Amino acid sequence: EVQLVESGGGLVQPGASLKLSCVASGFTFSDYWMSWVRQTPGKTMEWIGDIKYDGSYTNYAPSLKNRFTISRDNAKSTLYLQMSNVRSEDTATYYCTRARIRGTTGWFAYWGQGTLVTVSS
Amino acid sequence: DIQLTQSPSSMSASLGDRVSLTCQSSQGIGNYLSWYQHKPGKPPKPMIYYATNLADGVPSRFSGSRSGSDYSLTISSLESEDTAIYYCLQYDEYPYTFGAGTKLELK
Protein backbone atom coordinates (compact mmCIF):
# COMPACT_ATOMS: atom_id res chain seq x y z
CA GLU A 1 0.00 0.00 0.00
CA VAL A 2 1.32 3.42 -0.98
CA GLN A 3 1.79 5.66 2.04
CA LEU A 4 3.00 9.24 2.22
CA VAL A 5 3.48 10.77 5.65
CA GLU A 6 4.28 14.45 5.99
CA SER A 7 5.80 16.08 9.03
CA GLY A 8 7.48 19.28 10.10
CA GLY A 9 4.55 21.64 10.12
CA GLY A 10 3.64 23.90 12.99
CA LEU A 11 3.59 27.51 14.09
CA VAL A 12 6.39 29.61 12.62
CA GLN A 13 7.13 33.31 12.74
CA PRO A 14 7.18 35.49 9.64
CA GLY A 15 10.62 35.57 8.05
CA ALA A 16 11.68 32.25 9.50
CA SER A 17 12.58 29.04 7.70
CA LEU A 18 10.94 25.65 7.91
CA LYS A 19 11.65 22.25 6.39
CA LEU A 20 8.87 19.78 5.72
CA SER A 21 9.46 16.08 5.18
CA CYS A 22 7.44 13.35 3.51
CA VAL A 23 8.36 9.73 4.16
CA ALA A 24 7.19 7.34 1.47
CA SER A 25 6.54 3.62 1.71
CA GLY A 26 4.84 0.86 -0.24
CA PHE A 27 6.58 1.60 -3.54
CA THR A 28 10.02 2.18 -5.00
CA PHE A 29 10.45 5.85 -4.16
CA SER A 30 13.34 6.38 -6.57
CA ASP A 31 11.11 5.49 -9.54
CA TYR A 32 8.60 8.33 -9.17
CA TRP A 33 8.27 12.04 -9.68
CA MET A 34 7.01 13.69 -6.50
CA SER A 35 5.23 16.99 -5.91
CA TRP A 36 4.20 19.35 -3.15
CA VAL A 37 0.74 20.92 -3.18
CA ARG A 38 -0.81 23.23 -0.61
CA GLN A 39 -4.30 24.30 0.37
CA THR A 40 -4.87 27.63 2.04
CA PRO A 41 -7.46 28.28 4.76
CA GLY A 42 -9.57 29.88 2.04
CA LYS A 43 -9.56 26.51 0.21
CA THR A 44 -7.34 27.61 -2.65
CA MET A 45 -5.27 24.72 -4.00
CA GLU A 46 -1.80 25.55 -5.29
CA TRP A 47 0.85 23.40 -6.92
CA ILE A 48 4.22 24.25 -5.38
CA GLY A 49 6.57 22.20 -7.51
CA ASP A 50 7.90 18.79 -8.34
CA ILE A 51 11.11 16.82 -8.52
CA LYS A 52 12.28 14.15 -10.90
CA TYR A 53 12.68 10.61 -9.60
CA ASP A 54 16.48 10.89 -9.49
CA GLY A 55 16.48 14.38 -8.03
CA SER A 56 18.17 15.86 -11.09
CA TYR A 57 15.40 18.24 -12.09
CA THR A 58 12.88 20.42 -10.31
CA ASN A 59 10.02 22.66 -11.39
CA TYR A 60 8.37 25.35 -9.30
CA ALA A 61 5.43 27.70 -9.27
CA PRO A 62 7.01 31.00 -10.35
CA SER A 63 5.64 32.87 -7.33
CA LEU A 64 7.39 30.46 -4.94
CA LYS A 65 10.59 29.64 -6.79
CA ASN A 66 12.78 32.10 -4.92
CA ARG A 67 11.77 30.96 -1.43
CA PHE A 68 10.91 27.26 -1.69
CA THR A 69 13.26 24.38 -2.51
CA ILE A 70 12.28 20.78 -3.16
CA SER A 71 14.75 17.97 -2.64
CA ARG A 72 14.75 14.24 -2.01
CA ASP A 73 16.83 11.52 -0.43
CA ASN A 74 16.08 8.31 -2.29
CA ALA A 75 18.09 6.25 0.20
CA LYS A 76 15.69 7.39 2.92
CA SER A 77 12.58 7.43 0.68
CA THR A 78 12.02 10.97 1.82
CA LEU A 79 10.87 14.12 0.05
CA TYR A 80 11.61 17.57 1.44
CA LEU A 81 10.29 21.09 1.12
CA GLN A 82 12.57 23.84 2.41
CA MET A 83 10.63 27.03 3.01
CA SER A 84 12.46 30.28 3.66
CA ASN A 85 11.38 33.79 4.59
CA VAL A 86 7.86 32.54 5.22
CA ARG A 87 4.92 34.92 5.06
CA SER A 88 1.41 34.88 6.45
CA GLU A 89 0.13 33.86 3.02
CA ASP A 90 2.16 30.64 3.30
CA THR A 91 -0.26 29.48 6.01
CA ALA A 92 -1.69 26.31 4.52
CA THR A 93 -1.89 22.55 4.70
CA TYR A 94 1.00 21.08 2.71
CA TYR A 95 0.57 17.81 0.88
CA CYS A 96 3.11 15.47 -0.57
CA THR A 97 1.90 13.75 -3.75
CA ARG A 98 3.06 11.07 -6.12
CA ALA A 99 2.53 10.71 -9.85
CA ARG A 100 0.69 7.63 -11.02
CA ILE A 101 3.11 6.21 -13.50
CA ARG A 102 6.70 5.32 -12.81
CA GLY A 103 9.18 7.62 -14.50
CA THR A 104 6.68 10.24 -15.61
CA THR A 105 5.29 13.41 -14.14
CA GLY A 106 1.60 14.26 -14.29
CA TRP A 107 -1.50 14.09 -12.18
CA PHE A 108 -1.47 13.27 -8.48
CA ALA A 109 -2.56 9.71 -7.89
CA TYR A 110 -1.52 9.52 -4.24
CA TRP A 111 -1.60 12.10 -1.46
CA GLY A 112 -0.33 12.25 2.07
CA GLN A 113 -2.54 13.36 4.95
CA GLY A 114 -0.95 16.79 4.95
CA THR A 115 0.88 18.90 7.50
CA LEU A 116 -0.38 22.28 8.66
CA VAL A 117 1.92 25.28 8.58
CA THR A 118 0.76 28.42 10.37
CA VAL A 119 2.77 31.59 9.90
CA SER A 120 2.07 34.07 12.66
CA SER A 121 3.89 36.23 15.18
CA ASP B 1 0.09 30.44 -16.65
CA ILE B 2 -2.94 28.44 -17.71
CA GLN B 3 -6.11 29.56 -15.93
CA LEU B 4 -8.84 27.07 -15.06
CA THR B 5 -12.28 28.52 -14.41
CA GLN B 6 -14.65 26.28 -12.51
CA SER B 7 -18.40 26.78 -12.51
CA PRO B 8 -20.48 27.03 -10.55
CA SER B 9 -18.50 28.04 -7.47
CA SER B 10 -21.09 26.30 -5.36
CA MET B 11 -24.28 24.39 -5.88
CA SER B 12 -26.83 22.32 -4.05
CA ALA B 13 -28.64 19.31 -5.43
CA SER B 14 -30.95 16.57 -4.23
CA LEU B 15 -30.19 12.91 -3.73
CA GLY B 16 -30.48 11.09 -7.04
CA ASP B 17 -29.97 14.23 -9.15
CA ARG B 18 -27.65 14.27 -12.14
CA VAL B 19 -24.94 16.85 -11.43
CA SER B 20 -22.40 18.36 -13.79
CA LEU B 21 -19.45 20.51 -12.80
CA THR B 22 -17.47 22.45 -15.37
CA CYS B 23 -13.84 23.49 -15.74
CA GLN B 24 -12.83 25.77 -18.59
CA SER B 25 -9.22 26.16 -19.63
CA SER B 26 -7.75 29.46 -20.84
CA GLN B 27 -5.68 27.64 -23.45
CA GLY B 28 -5.36 24.23 -24.98
CA ILE B 29 -4.35 21.46 -22.60
CA GLY B 30 -5.45 18.47 -24.62
CA ASN B 31 -6.80 15.87 -22.24
CA TYR B 32 -4.29 16.65 -19.48
CA LEU B 33 -6.91 17.46 -16.91
CA SER B 34 -7.77 15.67 -13.68
CA TRP B 35 -10.46 16.06 -11.02
CA TYR B 36 -10.16 15.75 -7.24
CA GLN B 37 -12.74 15.39 -4.49
CA HIS B 38 -11.86 17.06 -1.21
CA LYS B 39 -13.65 16.51 2.08
CA PRO B 40 -12.77 18.25 5.38
CA GLY B 41 -9.97 16.60 7.31
CA LYS B 42 -8.97 14.30 4.47
CA PRO B 43 -6.52 14.57 1.60
CA PRO B 44 -7.89 15.23 -1.87
CA LYS B 45 -9.01 12.10 -3.64
CA PRO B 46 -8.30 11.67 -7.36
CA MET B 47 -11.48 11.03 -9.31
CA ILE B 48 -10.70 11.48 -13.01
CA TYR B 49 -7.47 11.66 -14.99
CA TYR B 50 -6.72 12.39 -18.63
CA ALA B 51 -10.11 14.11 -18.78
CA THR B 52 -12.23 10.96 -19.03
CA ASN B 53 -10.54 8.14 -17.15
CA LEU B 54 -11.89 6.98 -13.81
CA ALA B 55 -9.25 6.76 -11.08
CA ASP B 56 -8.88 3.59 -9.07
CA GLY B 57 -11.78 2.84 -6.75
CA VAL B 58 -14.02 5.67 -7.98
CA PRO B 59 -17.69 4.70 -8.30
CA SER B 60 -19.06 4.35 -11.83
CA ARG B 61 -21.64 7.11 -11.23
CA PHE B 62 -18.76 9.55 -11.79
CA SER B 63 -17.61 10.36 -15.31
CA GLY B 64 -15.49 12.93 -17.08
CA SER B 65 -15.90 14.49 -20.49
CA ARG B 66 -14.43 17.16 -22.71
CA SER B 67 -15.82 19.54 -25.30
CA GLY B 68 -13.11 21.75 -26.70
CA SER B 69 -11.64 23.68 -23.79
CA ASP B 70 -14.54 22.80 -21.49
CA TYR B 71 -14.19 19.82 -19.19
CA SER B 72 -16.96 18.33 -17.10
CA LEU B 73 -17.28 16.05 -14.13
CA THR B 74 -20.69 14.41 -13.99
CA ILE B 75 -22.33 12.47 -11.21
CA SER B 76 -25.17 10.45 -12.68
CA SER B 77 -27.09 10.01 -9.43
CA LEU B 78 -26.02 12.10 -6.46
CA GLU B 79 -25.39 10.33 -3.17
CA SER B 80 -24.89 11.94 0.24
CA GLU B 81 -21.23 10.93 0.35
CA ASP B 82 -20.56 13.00 -2.78
CA THR B 83 -20.82 16.30 -0.91
CA ALA B 84 -17.37 17.87 -1.12
CA ILE B 85 -15.34 20.49 -2.91
CA TYR B 86 -14.25 19.40 -6.38
CA TYR B 87 -11.12 20.78 -8.02
CA CYS B 88 -9.78 20.44 -11.52
CA LEU B 89 -6.06 20.42 -12.28
CA GLN B 90 -4.24 20.87 -15.56
CA TYR B 91 -0.97 19.02 -15.94
CA ASP B 92 -0.25 19.77 -19.56
CA GLU B 93 2.14 22.62 -18.92
CA TYR B 94 4.21 23.99 -16.06
CA PRO B 95 3.27 25.50 -13.74
CA TYR B 96 0.46 23.05 -13.05
CA THR B 97 -2.66 24.94 -12.01
CA PHE B 98 -5.86 24.20 -10.15
CA GLY B 99 -9.30 25.65 -10.56
CA ALA B 100 -10.86 27.52 -7.65
CA GLY B 101 -13.16 24.62 -6.85
CA THR B 102 -16.88 23.87 -6.83
CA LYS B 103 -18.55 23.24 -3.49
CA LEU B 104 -21.26 20.63 -3.86
CA GLU B 105 -23.90 20.39 -1.14
CA LEU B 106 -27.13 18.51 -0.60
CA LYS B 107 -30.36 20.41 -0.96
mmCIF file of C-alpha atoms in Angstrom, chain A:
data_model
loop_
_atom_site.group_PDB
_atom_site.id
_atom_site.type_symbol
_atom_site.label_atom_id
_atom_site.label_comp_id
_atom_site.label_asym_id
_atom_site.label_seq_id
_atom_site.Cartn_x
_atom_site.Cartn_y
_atom_site.Cartn_z
ATOM 1 C CA GLU A 1 0.000 0.000 0.000
ATOM 2 C CA VAL A 2 1.322 3.418 -0.975
ATOM 3 C CA GLN A 3 1.792 5.657 2.042
ATOM 4 C CA LEU A 4 2.999 9.236 2.216
ATOM 5 C CA VAL A 5 3.480 10.767 5.651
ATOM 6 C CA GLU A 6 4.282 14.453 5.993
ATOM 7 C CA SER A 7 5.799 16.081 9.034
ATOM 8 C CA GLY A 8 7.484 19.282 10.096
ATOM 9 C CA GLY A 9 4.546 21.642 10.122
ATOM 10 C CA GLY A 10 3.637 23.905 12.989
ATOM 11 C CA LEU A 11 3.590 27.510 14.090
ATOM 12 C CA VAL A 12 6.385 29.608 12.619
ATOM 13 C CA GLN A 13 7.132 33.307 12.741
ATOM 14 C CA PRO A 14 7.179 35.493 9.641
ATOM 15 C CA GLY A 15 10.616 35.573 8.048
ATOM 16 C CA ALA A 16 11.681 32.246 9.499
ATOM 17 C CA SER A 17 12.576 29.035 7.702
ATOM 18 C CA LEU A 18 10.941 25.646 7.913
ATOM 19 C CA LYS A 19 11.654 22.247 6.387
ATOM 20 C CA LEU A 20 8.872 19.780 5.717
ATOM 21 C CA SER A 21 9.461 16.082 5.183
ATOM 22 C CA CYS A 22 7.444 13.348 3.514
ATOM 23 C CA VAL A 23 8.364 9.732 4.159
ATOM 24 C CA ALA A 24 7.185 7.340 1.473
ATOM 25 C CA SER A 25 6.542 3.622 1.710
ATOM 26 C CA GLY A 26 4.835 0.862 -0.236
ATOM 27 C CA PHE A 27 6.579 1.602 -3.539
ATOM 28 C CA THR A 28 10.024 2.176 -5.000
ATOM 29 C CA PHE A 29 10.451 5.850 -4.161
ATOM 30 C CA SER A 30 13.345 6.380 -6.568
ATOM 31 C CA ASP A 31 11.109 5.491 -9.544
ATOM 32 C CA TYR A 32 8.600 8.327 -9.165
ATOM 33 C CA TRP A 33 8.273 12.041 -9.682
ATOM 34 C CA MET A 34 7.006 13.692 -6.500
ATOM 35 C CA SER A 35 5.230 16.988 -5.913
ATOM 36 C CA TRP A 36 4.202 19.351 -3.147
ATOM 37 C CA VAL A 37 0.736 20.917 -3.182
ATOM 38 C CA ARG A 38 -0.812 23.232 -0.607
ATOM 39 C CA GLN A 39 -4.298 24.302 0.365
ATOM 40 C CA THR A 40 -4.868 27.631 2.038
ATOM 41 C CA PRO A 41 -7.465 28.276 4.759
ATOM 42 C CA GLY A 42 -9.573 29.884 2.035
ATOM 43 C CA LYS A 43 -9.557 26.506 0.210
ATOM 44 C CA THR A 44 -7.335 27.612 -2.651
ATOM 45 C CA MET A 45 -5.271 24.723 -4.000
ATOM 46 C CA GLU A 46 -1.803 25.547 -5.290
ATOM 47 C CA TRP A 47 0.847 23.404 -6.916
ATOM 48 C CA ILE A 48 4.221 24.251 -5.375
ATOM 49 C CA GLY A 49 6.573 22.204 -7.509
ATOM 50 C CA ASP A 50 7.899 18.793 -8.344
ATOM 51 C CA ILE A 51 11.114 16.818 -8.520
ATOM 52 C CA LYS A 52 12.280 14.151 -10.900
ATOM 53 C CA TYR A 53 12.679 10.612 -9.598
ATOM 54 C CA ASP A 54 16.484 10.885 -9.486
ATOM 55 C CA GLY A 55 16.484 14.378 -8.030
ATOM 56 C CA SER A 56 18.173 15.860 -11.093
ATOM 57 C CA TYR A 57 15.398 18.239 -12.094
ATOM 58 C CA THR A 58 12.881 20.423 -10.315
ATOM 59 C CA ASN A 59 10.018 22.662 -11.388
ATOM 60 C CA TYR A 60 8.373 25.352 -9.297
ATOM 61 C CA ALA A 61 5.428 27.696 -9.272
ATOM 62 C CA PRO A 62 7.010 30.998 -10.350
ATOM 63 C CA SER A 63 5.643 32.871 -7.328
ATOM 64 C CA LEU A 64 7.391 30.459 -4.935
ATOM 65 C CA LYS A 65 10.591 29.636 -6.789
ATOM 66 C CA ASN A 66 12.783 32.099 -4.915
ATOM 67 C CA ARG A 67 11.771 30.963 -1.431
ATOM 68 C CA PHE A 68 10.912 27.257 -1.689
ATOM 69 C CA THR A 69 13.262 24.378 -2.515
ATOM 70 C CA ILE A 70 12.278 20.784 -3.162
ATOM 71 C CA SER A 71 14.752 17.970 -2.643
ATOM 72 C CA ARG A 72 14.746 14.244 -2.005
ATOM 73 C CA ASP A 73 16.827 11.520 -0.432
ATOM 74 C CA ASN A 74 16.079 8.311 -2.286
ATOM 75 C CA ALA A 75 18.093 6.251 0.205
ATOM 76 C CA LYS A 76 15.687 7.388 2.915
ATOM 77 C CA SER A 77 12.578 7.428 0.683
ATOM 78 C CA THR A 78 12.016 10.974 1.815
ATOM 79 C CA LEU A 79 10.870 14.118 0.048
ATOM 80 C CA TYR A 80 11.606 17.569 1.445
ATOM 81 C CA LEU A 81 10.290 21.087 1.118
ATOM 82 C CA GLN A 82 12.570 23.839 2.407
ATOM 83 C CA MET A 83 10.626 27.034 3.006
ATOM 84 C CA SER A 84 12.464 30.279 3.664
ATOM 85 C CA ASN A 85 11.379 33.789 4.591
ATOM 86 C CA VAL A 86 7.862 32.542 5.217
ATOM 87 C CA ARG A 87 4.916 34.925 5.061
ATOM 88 C CA SER A 88 1.410 34.882 6.447
ATOM 89 C CA GLU A 89 0.126 33.863 3.024
ATOM 90 C CA ASP A 90 2.159 30.640 3.302
ATOM 91 C CA THR A 91 -0.256 29.479 6.008
ATOM 92 C CA ALA A 92 -1.689 26.306 4.524
ATOM 93 C CA THR A 93 -1.886 22.552 4.698
ATOM 94 C CA TYR A 94 0.997 21.084 2.714
ATOM 95 C CA TYR A 95 0.565 17.806 0.878
ATOM 96 C CA CYS A 96 3.106 15.465 -0.568
ATOM 97 C CA THR A 97 1.897 13.752 -3.746
ATOM 98 C CA ARG A 98 3.055 11.067 -6.125
ATOM 99 C CA ALA A 99 2.530 10.713 -9.849
ATOM 100 C CA ARG A 100 0.685 7.634 -11.020
ATOM 101 C CA ILE A 101 3.107 6.212 -13.502
ATOM 102 C CA ARG A 102 6.700 5.319 -12.813
ATOM 103 C CA GLY A 103 9.175 7.620 -14.505
ATOM 104 C CA THR A 104 6.682 10.243 -15.606
ATOM 105 C CA THR A 105 5.290 13.408 -14.143
ATOM 106 C CA GLY A 106 1.602 14.256 -14.286
ATOM 107 C CA TRP A 107 -1.499 14.087 -12.176
ATOM 108 C CA PHE A 108 -1.470 13.269 -8.483
ATOM 109 C CA ALA A 109 -2.560 9.708 -7.893
ATOM 110 C CA TYR A 110 -1.516 9.523 -4.237
ATOM 111 C CA TRP A 111 -1.604 12.101 -1.465
ATOM 112 C CA GLY A 112 -0.331 12.247 2.072
ATOM 113 C CA GLN A 113 -2.544 13.363 4.946
ATOM 114 C CA GLY A 114 -0.948 16.791 4.948
ATOM 115 C CA THR A 115 0.881 18.902 7.499
ATOM 116 C CA LEU A 116 -0.384 22.279 8.656
ATOM 117 C CA VAL A 117 1.919 25.280 8.576
ATOM 118 C CA THR A 118 0.761 28.420 10.370
ATOM 119 C CA VAL A 119 2.769 31.594 9.898
ATOM 120 C CA SER A 120 2.070 34.071 12.656
ATOM 121 C CA SER A 121 3.895 36.231 15.178
#
